[in-house]
Amino acid sequence: MPLNRRKFLSRSAVTGAGVALAGAAAAPAAEAAAPTRKAPRGHRGHRKPKRYSLTVLGTTDLHGHVFNWDYYKDAEYTDAAGNAQGLARISTLVNQVREEKGCHNTLLLDAGDTIQGTPLTYYYAKVDPITAEGGPVHPMAQAMNTIGYDAVALGNHEFNYGIETLRRFEEQCDFPLLGANAVDAKTLRPAFPPYFMKTFRVKGAPPVKVAVLGLTNPGIAIWDKAYVQGKLAFPGLEEQAAKWVPKLRSMGADVVVVSAHSGSSGTSSYGDQVPYVENAAANVARLVPGVDAILVGHAHEEIAELKVVNEETGRTVVLSEPLCFAERLTLFDFELVFERGRWRVESVKASLRDSGSVADDPRITRLLTDEHEKVVAYVNQVVGSATETLTTVEARYKDAPIIDLITKVQEDVVREALAGTAYASLPVLAQASPFSRTSEIPAGDVTIRDLSSLYVYDNTLVAKLMTGAQVRAYLEYSAEYYVRTAAGAPVDVDRLTNANGRPDYNYDYVSGLKYEIDVARAAGSRIRNLTRDGAPLDDAAKFVLAVNNYRANGGGAFPHVASARELWSESTEIRTRIAEWATEKGVLDPKDFASVDWSLTRDGTPVF
């Protein structure tokens, strides 16, 4: 596919409010000519007002899913709900809607998190990188260009591979990457196009102008601090929407749609480390007048239609979030009426279409089969063998050897990195989380995809200096993951975890210590019998904590770790370090890495 180098907004020419991005004018909407007749007496001059129907389509959190394929299982993706994934399915749905509505009456958007999340995206960021001279065009750019996306909001995961990779992807796209609240850290001017405008021609009436405002997540400042600190800043969504929506209206926008990589709950996962709300889409609807609809992203939830009343105008704003991984497509159906010399949004309805209801679009299959097969071959490379099957099935409530593998690798890498430094003699502890409930390393041959399924994120490793007291507080916070369960009460493992909605990836093991988590006790006082080398943990002792960059930067709001002194960090993914360790060992044998460091108790009695 030819590389499109068209720039939507030059990085060297970023300005404040004066940048306009006009989409190509759409062809006139089909409209039947009404027969001429005399108006009834008493009704002369009262003509039926002009109307126009517009459909805005949306996806979000694609995370590199082009095909309905599970690279970790080397098979078609399936789940119990019958879902299907991938842009190839979305393409079929989009084609259907364009046929139904008229292709010139539709707009196609995405709300971010596009270029990270599968071995496919990793491969074209690290193995055969798009940033290399003469490198490939990113498969996501190829697919989305072919489908005909009009605009895409930046997601936080767009920054995971660094700004150079993101800018290269931007160059390869035929559509703008929008981020009104992704600003230059020094000038505070937009570093990406803030908005996109498209004009729709209407027969016998003035055109309809649609503005799309792109907003991204302020948590980027924490989660990808290593890449963006001092370069980019990320103010709150509400603040920037209040700045830009009036400008878009003053520029003649008849319809304003926000594509927001931000959930609707009004909550944040990173605590109070930045003064902005992570999931602010509903806040934008409630507080900022002039918004008609919001395509919601980031939260990986399915919301067909959510109505929020704007506090200033009393008008209803319609929100919708299609399920992640290209499993759903949102449709916003707008009805507009031309009154008193201007177009007015009369109604908005949102609905979802299911990728599981259609087949792949052959255009996308032909376009990207070669890239897909390269990745399949890569992840099926054998890097060693395992003496027994290791799984994460019980890892969230029992100390599982498969998670110990992660902590062992992290300990070894950090010890080697600190050798010869002033910190070489300090004990090394390591954290790891049960990311997946279905990961398995089978007995026998071990492949890259087996290890990738264990560590699904592109996290890198950081070494932090912590005291014993800080580690104790860290463990107490982690233990809040469990639902308080009285001694003697029945234990349902499906209800034992995820207290207050905390996800599995925000529960941490810590290796190098022994401790009990008493789930019969109140949160904050659950860590019991915490020892190091058989002796009670010394609160004044110093330790090196090997921690992933998400946690090191404050992700999950674990105490002390974000502000702790950083001793070392690297850019190699932890997943890669696990593969290197397995390759060097040749054989994965639990005796080389497994240890029972913690257990769940109730009033001192083991739960299991």
PDB file of C-alpha atoms in Angstrom, residues 408-419 421 423-424 428-430 461-464 544-547 567-568 570:
ATOM      1  CA  LYS A 408      12.692 -14.254  39.394  1.00  0.00           C
ATOM      2  CA  VAL A 409      13.546 -12.817  35.982  1.00  0.00           C
ATOM      3  CA  GLN A 410      13.092  -9.272  37.267  1.00  0.00           C
ATOM      4  CA  GLU A 411      15.274  -9.947  40.310  1.00  0.00           C
ATOM      5  CA  ASP A 412      18.068 -11.386  38.161  1.00  0.00           C
ATOM      6  CA  VAL A 413      17.995  -8.527  35.644  1.00  0.00           C
ATOM      7  CA  VAL A 414      18.110  -5.850  38.360  1.00  0.00           C
ATOM      8  CA  ARG A 415      20.861  -7.580  40.361  1.00  0.00           C
ATOM      9  CA  GLU A 416      23.005  -7.744  37.230  1.00  0.00           C
ATOM     10  CA  ALA A 417      22.264  -4.124  36.368  1.00  0.00           C
ATOM     11  CA  LEU A 418      23.255  -2.901  39.850  1.00  0.00           C
ATOM     12  CA  ALA A 419      26.402  -5.023  40.124  1.00  0.00           C
ATOM     13  CA  THR A 421      27.211   0.084  42.112  1.00  0.00           C
ATOM     14  CA  TYR A 423      23.402  -0.503  45.744  1.00  0.00           C
ATOM     15  CA  ALA A 424      24.779  -3.913  44.774  1.00  0.00           C
ATOM     16  CA  VAL A 428      16.334  -7.193  45.648  1.00  0.00           C
ATOM     17  CA  LEU A 429      12.571  -7.694  45.857  1.00  0.00           C
ATOM     18  CA  ALA A 430      10.284  -7.859  42.828  1.00  0.00           C
ATOM     19  CA  LEU A 461      11.704  -2.670  34.222  1.00  0.00           C
ATOM     20  CA  VAL A 462      12.661  -0.066  36.836  1.00  0.00           C
ATOM     21  CA  ALA A 463      14.627  -0.385  40.101  1.00  0.00           C
ATOM     22  CA  LYS A 464      13.381   1.713  43.032  1.00  0.00           C
ATOM     23  CA  VAL A 544      15.662  -2.492  45.862  1.00  0.00           C
ATOM     24  CA  LEU A 545      12.215  -3.115  44.362  1.00  0.00           C
ATOM     25  CA  ALA A 546      12.209  -4.393  40.777  1.00  0.00           C
ATOM     26  CA  VAL A 547       8.978  -2.941  39.425  1.00  0.00           C
ATOM     27  CA  LEU A 567      18.236   3.567  40.765  1.00  0.00           C
ATOM     28  CA  TRP A 568      18.021   2.140  37.237  1.00  0.00           C
ATOM     29  CA  GLU A 570      15.694   0.227  30.820  1.00  0.00           C
TER      30      GLU A 570
END
